[in-house]
Short mmCIF file of C-alpha atoms in Angstrom, two decimals:
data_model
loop_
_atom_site.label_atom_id
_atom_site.label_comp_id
_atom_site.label_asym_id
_atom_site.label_seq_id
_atom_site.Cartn_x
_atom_site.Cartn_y
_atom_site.Cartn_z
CA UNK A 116 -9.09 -11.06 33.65
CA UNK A 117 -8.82 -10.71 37.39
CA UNK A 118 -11.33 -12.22 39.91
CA UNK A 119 -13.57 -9.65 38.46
CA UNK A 120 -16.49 -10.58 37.06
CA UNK A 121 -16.24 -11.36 33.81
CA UNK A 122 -18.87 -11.67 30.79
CA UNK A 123 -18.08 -12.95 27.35
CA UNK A 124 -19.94 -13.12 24.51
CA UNK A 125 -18.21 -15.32 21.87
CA UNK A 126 -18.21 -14.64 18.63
CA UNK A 127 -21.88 -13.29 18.18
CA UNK A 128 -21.44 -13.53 14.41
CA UNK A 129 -23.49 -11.83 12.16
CA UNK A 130 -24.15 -14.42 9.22
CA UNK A 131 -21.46 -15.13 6.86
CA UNK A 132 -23.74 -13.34 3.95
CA UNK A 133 -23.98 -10.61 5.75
CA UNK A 134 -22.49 -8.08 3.52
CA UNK A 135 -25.25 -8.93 0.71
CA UNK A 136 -28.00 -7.71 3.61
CA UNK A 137 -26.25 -4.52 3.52
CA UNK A 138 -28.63 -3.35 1.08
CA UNK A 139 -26.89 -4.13 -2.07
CA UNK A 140 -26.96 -6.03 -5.11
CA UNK A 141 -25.13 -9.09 -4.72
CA UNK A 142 -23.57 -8.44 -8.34
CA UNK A 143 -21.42 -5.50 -7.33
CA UNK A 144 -20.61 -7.23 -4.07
CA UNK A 145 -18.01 -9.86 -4.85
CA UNK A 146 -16.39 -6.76 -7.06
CA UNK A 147 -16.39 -4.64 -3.52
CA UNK A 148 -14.43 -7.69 -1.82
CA UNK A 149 -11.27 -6.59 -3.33
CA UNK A 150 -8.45 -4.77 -1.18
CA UNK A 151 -7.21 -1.63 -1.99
CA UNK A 152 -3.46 -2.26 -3.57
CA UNK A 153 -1.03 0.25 -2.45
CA UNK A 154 1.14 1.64 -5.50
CA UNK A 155 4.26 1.02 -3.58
CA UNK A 156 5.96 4.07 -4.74
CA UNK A 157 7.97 4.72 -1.95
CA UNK A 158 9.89 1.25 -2.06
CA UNK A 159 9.49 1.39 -6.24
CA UNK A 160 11.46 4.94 -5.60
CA UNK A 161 14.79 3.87 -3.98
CA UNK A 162 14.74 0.71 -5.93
CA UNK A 163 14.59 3.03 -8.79
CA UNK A 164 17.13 5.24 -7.52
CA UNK A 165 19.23 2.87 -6.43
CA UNK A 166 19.62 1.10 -9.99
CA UNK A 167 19.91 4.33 -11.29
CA UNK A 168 23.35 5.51 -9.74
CA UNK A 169 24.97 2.06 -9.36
CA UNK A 170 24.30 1.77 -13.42
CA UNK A 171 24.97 5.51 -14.27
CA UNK A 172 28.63 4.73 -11.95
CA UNK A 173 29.68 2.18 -14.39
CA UNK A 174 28.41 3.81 -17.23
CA UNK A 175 30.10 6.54 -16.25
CA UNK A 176 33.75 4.40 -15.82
CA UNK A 177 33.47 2.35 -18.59
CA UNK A 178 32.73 5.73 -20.96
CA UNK A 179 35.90 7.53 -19.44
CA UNK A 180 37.94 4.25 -19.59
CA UNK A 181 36.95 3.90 -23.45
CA UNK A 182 37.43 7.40 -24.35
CA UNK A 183 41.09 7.18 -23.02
CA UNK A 184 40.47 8.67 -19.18
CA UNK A 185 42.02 6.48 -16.35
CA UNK A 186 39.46 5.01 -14.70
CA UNK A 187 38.37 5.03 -11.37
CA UNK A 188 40.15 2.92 -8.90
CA UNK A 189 37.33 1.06 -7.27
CA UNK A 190 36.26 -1.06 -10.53
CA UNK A 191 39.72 -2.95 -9.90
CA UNK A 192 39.19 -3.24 -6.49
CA UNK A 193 35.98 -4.63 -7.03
CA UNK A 194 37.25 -6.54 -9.50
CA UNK A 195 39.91 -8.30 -7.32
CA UNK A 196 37.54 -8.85 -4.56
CA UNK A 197 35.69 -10.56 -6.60
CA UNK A 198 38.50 -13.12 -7.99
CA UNK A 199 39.55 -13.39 -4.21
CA UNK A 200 37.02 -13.64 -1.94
CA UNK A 201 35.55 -17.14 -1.89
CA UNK A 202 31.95 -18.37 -1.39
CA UNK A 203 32.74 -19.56 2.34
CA UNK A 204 34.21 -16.44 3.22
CA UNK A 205 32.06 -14.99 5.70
CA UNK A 206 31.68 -11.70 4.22
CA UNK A 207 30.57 -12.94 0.80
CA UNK A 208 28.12 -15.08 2.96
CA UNK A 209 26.49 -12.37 5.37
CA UNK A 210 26.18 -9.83 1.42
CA UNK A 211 23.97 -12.99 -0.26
CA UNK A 212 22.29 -13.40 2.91
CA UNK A 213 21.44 -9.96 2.93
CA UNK A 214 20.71 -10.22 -0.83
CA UNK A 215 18.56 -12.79 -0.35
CA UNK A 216 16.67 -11.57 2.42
CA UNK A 217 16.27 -8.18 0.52
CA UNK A 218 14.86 -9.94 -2.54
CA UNK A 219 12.48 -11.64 -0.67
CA UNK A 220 11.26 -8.68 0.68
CA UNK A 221 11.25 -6.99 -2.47
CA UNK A 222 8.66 -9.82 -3.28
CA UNK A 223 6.64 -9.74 -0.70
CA UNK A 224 6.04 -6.06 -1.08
CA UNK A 225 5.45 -6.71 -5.00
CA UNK A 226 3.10 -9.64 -4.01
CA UNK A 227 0.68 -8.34 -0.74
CA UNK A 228 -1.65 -5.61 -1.19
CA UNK A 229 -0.53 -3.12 1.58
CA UNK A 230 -2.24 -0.60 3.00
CA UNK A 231 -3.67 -3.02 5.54
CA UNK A 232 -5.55 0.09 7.68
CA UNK A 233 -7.73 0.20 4.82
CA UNK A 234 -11.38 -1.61 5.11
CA UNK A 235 -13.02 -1.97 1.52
CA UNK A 236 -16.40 -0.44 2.03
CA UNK A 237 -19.21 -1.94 0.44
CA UNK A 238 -20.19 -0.81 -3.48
CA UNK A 239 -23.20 1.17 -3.38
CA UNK A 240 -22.57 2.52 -6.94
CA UNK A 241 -20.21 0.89 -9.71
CA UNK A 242 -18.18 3.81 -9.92
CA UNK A 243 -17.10 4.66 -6.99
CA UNK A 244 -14.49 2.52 -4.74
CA UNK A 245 -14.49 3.70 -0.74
CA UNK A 246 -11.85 2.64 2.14
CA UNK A 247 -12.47 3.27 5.63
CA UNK A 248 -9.57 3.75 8.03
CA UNK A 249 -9.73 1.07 10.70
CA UNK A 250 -8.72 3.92 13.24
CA UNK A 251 -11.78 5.87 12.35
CA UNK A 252 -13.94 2.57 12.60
CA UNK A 253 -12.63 1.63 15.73
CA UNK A 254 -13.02 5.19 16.81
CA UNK A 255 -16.87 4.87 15.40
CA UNK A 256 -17.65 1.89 17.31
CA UNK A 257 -15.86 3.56 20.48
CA UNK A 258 -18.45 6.43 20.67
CA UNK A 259 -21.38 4.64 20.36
CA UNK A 260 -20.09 2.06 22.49
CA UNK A 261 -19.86 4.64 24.89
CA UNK A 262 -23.40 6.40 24.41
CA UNK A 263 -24.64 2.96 26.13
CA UNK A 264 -25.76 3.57 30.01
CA UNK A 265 -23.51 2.07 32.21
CA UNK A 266 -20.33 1.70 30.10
CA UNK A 267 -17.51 3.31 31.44
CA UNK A 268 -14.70 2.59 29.15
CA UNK A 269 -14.41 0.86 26.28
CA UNK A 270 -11.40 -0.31 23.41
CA UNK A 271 -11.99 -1.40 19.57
CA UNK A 272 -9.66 -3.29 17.97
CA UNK A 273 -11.25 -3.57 14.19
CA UNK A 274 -9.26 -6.72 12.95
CA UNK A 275 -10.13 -8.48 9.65
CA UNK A 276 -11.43 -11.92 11.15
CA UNK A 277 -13.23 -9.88 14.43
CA UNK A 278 -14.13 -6.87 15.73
CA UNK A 279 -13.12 -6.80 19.38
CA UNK A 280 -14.60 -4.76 22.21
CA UNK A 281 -13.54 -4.90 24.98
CA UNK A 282 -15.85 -2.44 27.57
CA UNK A 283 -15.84 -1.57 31.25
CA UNK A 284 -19.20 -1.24 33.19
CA UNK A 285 -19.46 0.44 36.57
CA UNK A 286 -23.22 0.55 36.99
CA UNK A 287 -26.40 -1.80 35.43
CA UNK A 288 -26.50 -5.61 35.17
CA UNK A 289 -24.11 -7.09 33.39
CA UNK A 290 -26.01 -9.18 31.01
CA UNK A 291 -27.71 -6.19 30.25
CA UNK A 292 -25.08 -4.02 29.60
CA UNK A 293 -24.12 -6.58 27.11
CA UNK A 294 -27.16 -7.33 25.51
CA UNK A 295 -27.84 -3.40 24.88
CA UNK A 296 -24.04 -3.06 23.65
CA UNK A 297 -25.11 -6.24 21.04
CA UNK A 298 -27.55 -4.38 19.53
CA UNK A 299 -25.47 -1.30 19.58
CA UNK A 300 -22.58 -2.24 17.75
CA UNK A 301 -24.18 -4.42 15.10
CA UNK A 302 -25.96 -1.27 14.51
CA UNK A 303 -23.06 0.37 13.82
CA UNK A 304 -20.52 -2.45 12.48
CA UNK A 305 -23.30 -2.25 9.33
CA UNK A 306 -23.22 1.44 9.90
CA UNK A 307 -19.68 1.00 8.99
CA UNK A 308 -20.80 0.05 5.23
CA UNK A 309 -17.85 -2.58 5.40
CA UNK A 310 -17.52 -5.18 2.38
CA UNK A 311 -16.77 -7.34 5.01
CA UNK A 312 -18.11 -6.64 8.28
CA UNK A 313 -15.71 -8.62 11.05
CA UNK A 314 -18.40 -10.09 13.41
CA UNK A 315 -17.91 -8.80 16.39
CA UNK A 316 -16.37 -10.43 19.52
CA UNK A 317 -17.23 -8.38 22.91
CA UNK A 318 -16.36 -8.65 26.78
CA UNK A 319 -17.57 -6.73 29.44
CA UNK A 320 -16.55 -6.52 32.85
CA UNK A 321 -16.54 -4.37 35.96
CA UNK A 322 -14.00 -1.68 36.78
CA UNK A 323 -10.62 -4.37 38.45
CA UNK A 324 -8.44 -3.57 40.84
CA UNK A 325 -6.25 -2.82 38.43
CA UNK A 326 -7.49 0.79 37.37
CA UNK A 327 -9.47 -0.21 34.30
CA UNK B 1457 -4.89 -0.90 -9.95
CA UNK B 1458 -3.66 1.55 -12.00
CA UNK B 1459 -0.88 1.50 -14.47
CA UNK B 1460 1.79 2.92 -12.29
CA UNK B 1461 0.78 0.34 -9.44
CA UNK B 1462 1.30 -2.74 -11.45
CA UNK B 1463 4.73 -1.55 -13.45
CA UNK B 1464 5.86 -1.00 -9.95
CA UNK B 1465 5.15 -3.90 -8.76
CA UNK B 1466 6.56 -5.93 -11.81
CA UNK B 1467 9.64 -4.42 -11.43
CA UNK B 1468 9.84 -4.81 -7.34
CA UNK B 1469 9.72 -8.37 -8.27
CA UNK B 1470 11.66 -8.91 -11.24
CA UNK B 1471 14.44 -7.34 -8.76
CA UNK B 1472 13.80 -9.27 -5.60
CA UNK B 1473 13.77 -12.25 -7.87
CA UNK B 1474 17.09 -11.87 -8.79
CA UNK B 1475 18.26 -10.64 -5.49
CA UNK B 1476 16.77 -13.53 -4.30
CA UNK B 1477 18.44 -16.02 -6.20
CA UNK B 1478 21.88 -14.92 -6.60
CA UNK B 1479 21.65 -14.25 -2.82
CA UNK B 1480 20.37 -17.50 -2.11
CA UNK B 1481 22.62 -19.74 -4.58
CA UNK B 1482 25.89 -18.11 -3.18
CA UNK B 1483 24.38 -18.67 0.38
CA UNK B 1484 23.69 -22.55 -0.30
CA UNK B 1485 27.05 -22.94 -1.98
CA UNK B 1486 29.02 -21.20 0.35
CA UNK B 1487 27.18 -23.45 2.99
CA UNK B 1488 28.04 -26.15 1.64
CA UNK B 1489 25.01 -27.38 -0.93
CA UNK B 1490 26.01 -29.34 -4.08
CA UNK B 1491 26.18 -26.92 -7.24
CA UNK B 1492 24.72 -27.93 -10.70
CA UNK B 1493 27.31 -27.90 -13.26
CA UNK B 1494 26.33 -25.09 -15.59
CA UNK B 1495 25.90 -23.11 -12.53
CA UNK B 1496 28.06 -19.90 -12.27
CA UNK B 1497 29.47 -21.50 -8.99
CA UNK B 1498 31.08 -24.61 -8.84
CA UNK B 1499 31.82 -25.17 -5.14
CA UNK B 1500 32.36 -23.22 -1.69
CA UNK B 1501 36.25 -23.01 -2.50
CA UNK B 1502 35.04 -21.29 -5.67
CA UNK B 1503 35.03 -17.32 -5.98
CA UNK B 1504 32.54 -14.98 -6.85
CA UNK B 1505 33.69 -14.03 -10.31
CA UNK B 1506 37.18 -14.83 -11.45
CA UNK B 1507 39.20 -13.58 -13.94
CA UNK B 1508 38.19 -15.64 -16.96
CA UNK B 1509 34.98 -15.76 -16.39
CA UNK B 1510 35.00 -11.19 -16.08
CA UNK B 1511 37.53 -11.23 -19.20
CA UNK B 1512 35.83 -13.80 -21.30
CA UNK B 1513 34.12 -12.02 -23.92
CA UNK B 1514 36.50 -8.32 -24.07
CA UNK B 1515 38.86 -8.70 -26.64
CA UNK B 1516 35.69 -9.66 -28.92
CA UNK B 1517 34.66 -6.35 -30.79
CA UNK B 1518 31.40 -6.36 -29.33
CA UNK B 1519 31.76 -6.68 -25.90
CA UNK B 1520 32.14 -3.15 -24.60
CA UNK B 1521 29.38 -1.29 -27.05
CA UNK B 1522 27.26 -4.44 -25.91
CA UNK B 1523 27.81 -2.92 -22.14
CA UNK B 1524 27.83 0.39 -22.95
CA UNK B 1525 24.31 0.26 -24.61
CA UNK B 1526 23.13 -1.95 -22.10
CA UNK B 1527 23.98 0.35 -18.91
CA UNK B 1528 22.61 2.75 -20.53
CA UNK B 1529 19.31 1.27 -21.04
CA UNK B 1530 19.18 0.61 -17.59
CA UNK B 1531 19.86 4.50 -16.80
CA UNK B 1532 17.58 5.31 -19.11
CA UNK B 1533 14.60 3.26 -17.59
CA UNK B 1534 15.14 3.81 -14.54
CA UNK B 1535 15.36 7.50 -14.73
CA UNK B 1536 11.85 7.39 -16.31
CA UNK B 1537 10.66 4.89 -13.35
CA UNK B 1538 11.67 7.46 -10.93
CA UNK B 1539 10.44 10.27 -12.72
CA UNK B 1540 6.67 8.53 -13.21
CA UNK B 1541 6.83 7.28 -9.57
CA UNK B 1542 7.44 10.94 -8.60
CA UNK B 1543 5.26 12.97 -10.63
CA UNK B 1544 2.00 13.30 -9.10
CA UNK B 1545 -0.30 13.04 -11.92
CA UNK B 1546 -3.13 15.53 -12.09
CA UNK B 1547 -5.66 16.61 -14.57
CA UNK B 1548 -4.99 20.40 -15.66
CA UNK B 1549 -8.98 20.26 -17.59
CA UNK B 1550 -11.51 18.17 -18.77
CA UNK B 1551 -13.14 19.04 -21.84
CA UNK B 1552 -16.85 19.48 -21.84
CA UNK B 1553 -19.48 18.29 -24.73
CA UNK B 1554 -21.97 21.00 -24.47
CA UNK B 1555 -24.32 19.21 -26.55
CA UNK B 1556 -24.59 21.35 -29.37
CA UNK B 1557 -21.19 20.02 -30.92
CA UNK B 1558 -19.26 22.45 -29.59
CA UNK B 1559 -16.80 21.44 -26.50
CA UNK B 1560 -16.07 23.84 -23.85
CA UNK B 1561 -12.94 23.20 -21.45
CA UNK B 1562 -12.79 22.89 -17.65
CA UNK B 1563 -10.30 23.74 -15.50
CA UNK B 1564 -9.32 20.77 -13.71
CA UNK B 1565 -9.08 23.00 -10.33
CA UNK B 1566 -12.32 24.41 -10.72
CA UNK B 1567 -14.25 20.64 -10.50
CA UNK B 1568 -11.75 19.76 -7.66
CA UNK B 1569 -12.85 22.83 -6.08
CA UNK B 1570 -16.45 22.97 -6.69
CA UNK B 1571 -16.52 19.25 -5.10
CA UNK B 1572 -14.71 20.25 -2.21
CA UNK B 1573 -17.03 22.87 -1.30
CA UNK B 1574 -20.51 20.75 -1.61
CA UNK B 1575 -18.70 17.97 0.17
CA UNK B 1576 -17.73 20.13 2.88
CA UNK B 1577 -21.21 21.05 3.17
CA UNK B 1578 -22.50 17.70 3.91
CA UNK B 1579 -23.25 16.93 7.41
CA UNK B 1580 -20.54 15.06 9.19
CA UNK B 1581 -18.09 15.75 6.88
CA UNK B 1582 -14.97 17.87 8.63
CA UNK B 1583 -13.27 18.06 5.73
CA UNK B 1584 -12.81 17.29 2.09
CA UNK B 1585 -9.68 16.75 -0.14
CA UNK B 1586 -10.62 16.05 -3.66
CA UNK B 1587 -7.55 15.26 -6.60
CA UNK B 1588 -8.56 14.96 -10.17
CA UNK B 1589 -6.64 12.48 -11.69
CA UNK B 1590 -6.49 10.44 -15.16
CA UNK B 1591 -6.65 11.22 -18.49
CA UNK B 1592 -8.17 13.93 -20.52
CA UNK B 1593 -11.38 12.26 -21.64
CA UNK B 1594 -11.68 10.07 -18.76
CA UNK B 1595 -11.33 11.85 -15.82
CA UNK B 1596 -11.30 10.06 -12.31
CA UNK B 1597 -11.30 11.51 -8.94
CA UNK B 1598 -9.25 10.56 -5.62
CA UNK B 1599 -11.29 12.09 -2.26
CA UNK B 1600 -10.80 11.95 1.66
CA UNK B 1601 -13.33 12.83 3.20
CA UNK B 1602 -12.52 13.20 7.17
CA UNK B 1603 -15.52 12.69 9.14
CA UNK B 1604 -17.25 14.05 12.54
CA UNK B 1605 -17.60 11.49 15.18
CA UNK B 1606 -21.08 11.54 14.96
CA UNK B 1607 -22.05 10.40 11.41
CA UNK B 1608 -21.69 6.41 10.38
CA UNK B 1609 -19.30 5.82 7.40
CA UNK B 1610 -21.86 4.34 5.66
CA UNK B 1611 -24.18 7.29 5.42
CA UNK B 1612 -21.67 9.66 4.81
CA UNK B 1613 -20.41 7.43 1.74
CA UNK B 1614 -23.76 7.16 0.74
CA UNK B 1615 -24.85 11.23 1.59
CA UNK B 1616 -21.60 11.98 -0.70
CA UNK B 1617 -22.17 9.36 -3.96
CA UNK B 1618 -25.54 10.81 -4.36
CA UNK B 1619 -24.96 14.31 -3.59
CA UNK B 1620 -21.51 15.65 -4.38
CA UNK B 1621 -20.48 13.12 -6.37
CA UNK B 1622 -22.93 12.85 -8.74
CA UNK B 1623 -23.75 16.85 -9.26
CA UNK B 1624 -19.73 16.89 -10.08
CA UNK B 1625 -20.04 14.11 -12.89
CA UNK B 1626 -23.46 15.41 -14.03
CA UNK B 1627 -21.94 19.20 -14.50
CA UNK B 1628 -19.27 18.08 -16.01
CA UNK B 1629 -21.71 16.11 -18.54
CA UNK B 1630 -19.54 12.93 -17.93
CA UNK B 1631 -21.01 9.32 -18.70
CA UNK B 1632 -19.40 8.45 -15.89
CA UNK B 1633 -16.50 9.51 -12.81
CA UNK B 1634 -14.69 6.80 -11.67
CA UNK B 1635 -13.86 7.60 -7.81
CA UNK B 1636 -11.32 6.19 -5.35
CA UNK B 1637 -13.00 7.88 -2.00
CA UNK B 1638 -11.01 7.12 1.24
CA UNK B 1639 -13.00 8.13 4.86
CA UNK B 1640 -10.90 8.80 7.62
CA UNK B 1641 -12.25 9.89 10.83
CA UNK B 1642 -11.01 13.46 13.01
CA UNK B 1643 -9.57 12.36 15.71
CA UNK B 1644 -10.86 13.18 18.88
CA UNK B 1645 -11.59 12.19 22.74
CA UNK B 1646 -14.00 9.71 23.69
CA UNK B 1647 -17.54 11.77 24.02
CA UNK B 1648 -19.44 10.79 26.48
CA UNK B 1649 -23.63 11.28 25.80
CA UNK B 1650 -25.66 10.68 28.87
#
């Protein structure tokens, strides 16, 4: 956004309803809305793991204490920190806040669906749930960006509210360049077979000064 | 969401719940914030657990079987959390109504395989990972499919539900193959066509 000339095209959205054009029935489509939920098994893991030596150590104490062993020093350690160490000490305040901060996190990941690089693809068939990789939709939209005369570059950035493109155009009329890049892209955001097609946003410009 | 998916998520709650709270209540105190009265804390001069409070209950008889049990519980669940958030559950066979009231039985690898292959076929597909999963009556597939720069998502999705997809379930003599299908794209340079 030098002095070059610059062309915008604001959002050139594609109707709100325009996942039901997509070619399906609109009964299956509010079912296709939903996100894919990530199982969180890598975070249910070390919670799991975690629990499971911290409660397996005292189980482990208390059985030796009860069947007659000395136990192990630490539990009266612990124990004496904890009948010591008062609430405004500053190491008792920086544990809760990381408690608390953990816990939090813990429910955010319980609460959000995750896997945020996956875009629900529209339900053709009941059956059968699809996710498409915004990489490989951005990547999609890149190449046939690209297959447009006079574009020399271009970048996708698939978001969920917009699909920006941003394209560099070294030869043709600008306005022209655009138009034919409109028509393009819709083509291909329905190509997509998104749920949710993000209308698409889309500048072009000429080559700056500054290499692009 | 599966079953695994939503015990996991219970549980990652029900522990950044408490996390949250005793963190937060020992923060607030500490700082300064006015404590209820039946709360464990009763001030910022207070300490985390004293004596009496850790001693209350062990000269009664049922204290320590009371903790012993209940640790062990706790191992004893979470062991079989981790375990079913390792194991990668997959479906050795499917059994097969031939229609004459006889079953056969499928090896599980054989569908995988057999899908694999006609989804490789397809045009635009690079390549095709296919995971039976579920139980033994009600099978249900996972699939990435990694597609060639040329074909639109859409299609392909489309290309493989009919094709592929459908042969699988109807070769199988299934009612029905519930199918989680994920499309990722090879990555590659930008291609210019002129």
């Amino acid at each position: 956004m030098s002095g070059t000339p610059d062309t915008t095209a604001g959002p050139t959205a594609p109707p709100a309803e325009s996942g039901a054009t997509l070619g399906g029935a609109s009964g299956g489509h509010r079912r296709g809305h939903r996100r894919f939920w990530s199982a969180r098994r890598v975070p249910a893991g070390l919670l799991a793991l975690a629990v499971l030596v911290i409660a397996g150590w005292f189980l482990y104490d208390i059985a030796a204490v009860r069947a007659h062993r000395p136990g192990m020093s630490w539990r009266h350690e612990l124990a004496r920190q904890l009948a010591e160490r008062q609430l405004d000490d500053v190491w008792v305040l920086t544990g809760a806040a990381v408690a608390a901060a953990l816990g939090l996190w813990l429910l955010v990941l319980a609460l959000t669906p995750g896997l945020r690089s996956v875009l629900t693809m529209h339900r053709a068939h009941p059956d059968v749930r699809a996710g498409l990789d915004r990489d490989a939709a951005a990547m999609v939209l890149r190449d046939r960006a690209l297959e447009v005369a006079g574009v020399q570059s271009v970048r996708v950035a698939v978001k969920r509210r917009r699909t920006d493109v941003r394209a560099v155009s070294h030869f043709r009329d600008l306005d022209d360049v655009r138009k034919d890049l409109t028509a393009v892209l819709e083509g291909a955001i329905r190509g997509l077979g998104l749920a949710r097609p993000s209308p698409l946003t889309l500048r072009v410009r000429r080559p700056g000064r500054k290499g692009r | 969401m599966t079953v695994n998916t939503t015990v996991n998520r219970v549980l990652l709650a029900l522990a950044g719940l408490v996390l949250f709270a005793l963190g937060g209540s020992v923060l607030a105190i500490g700082l300064g914030a006015p404590a209820p009265s039946w709360w464990l804390h009763d001030g910022r001069n207070d300490v985390l657990l004293d004596d009496s409070e850790r001693t209350r209950w062990r000269d009664e008889g049922w204290w320590w079987p009371v903790v012993i049990a209940a640790l062990a519980v706790v191992v004893l669940l979470c062991l079989w959390w981790l375990v079913s958030v390792l194991r990668r559950r997959r479906m050795a066979e499917i059994v097969v109504d031939t229609g004459d009231g006889d079953v056969a039985v499928l090896r599980g690898r054989a569908l995988e395989h057999a899908l694999a292959e006609e989804a490789n076929r397809q045009d635009g597909v690079a390549e095709a990972r296919v995971l039976l999963t579920g139980r033994r009556g009600t099978p249900r597939t996972r699939v990435v499919l990694l597609l060639e720069p040329h074909v639109d998502p859409g299609t392909a999705l489309d290309t493989f539900t009919a094709g592929p997809l459908t042969h699988a379930r109807t070769s199988a003599g299934l009612p029905e193959l519930p199918s989680e299908v994920r499309l990722r794209a090879v990555k590659h340079r930008p291609e210019r066509v002129t």
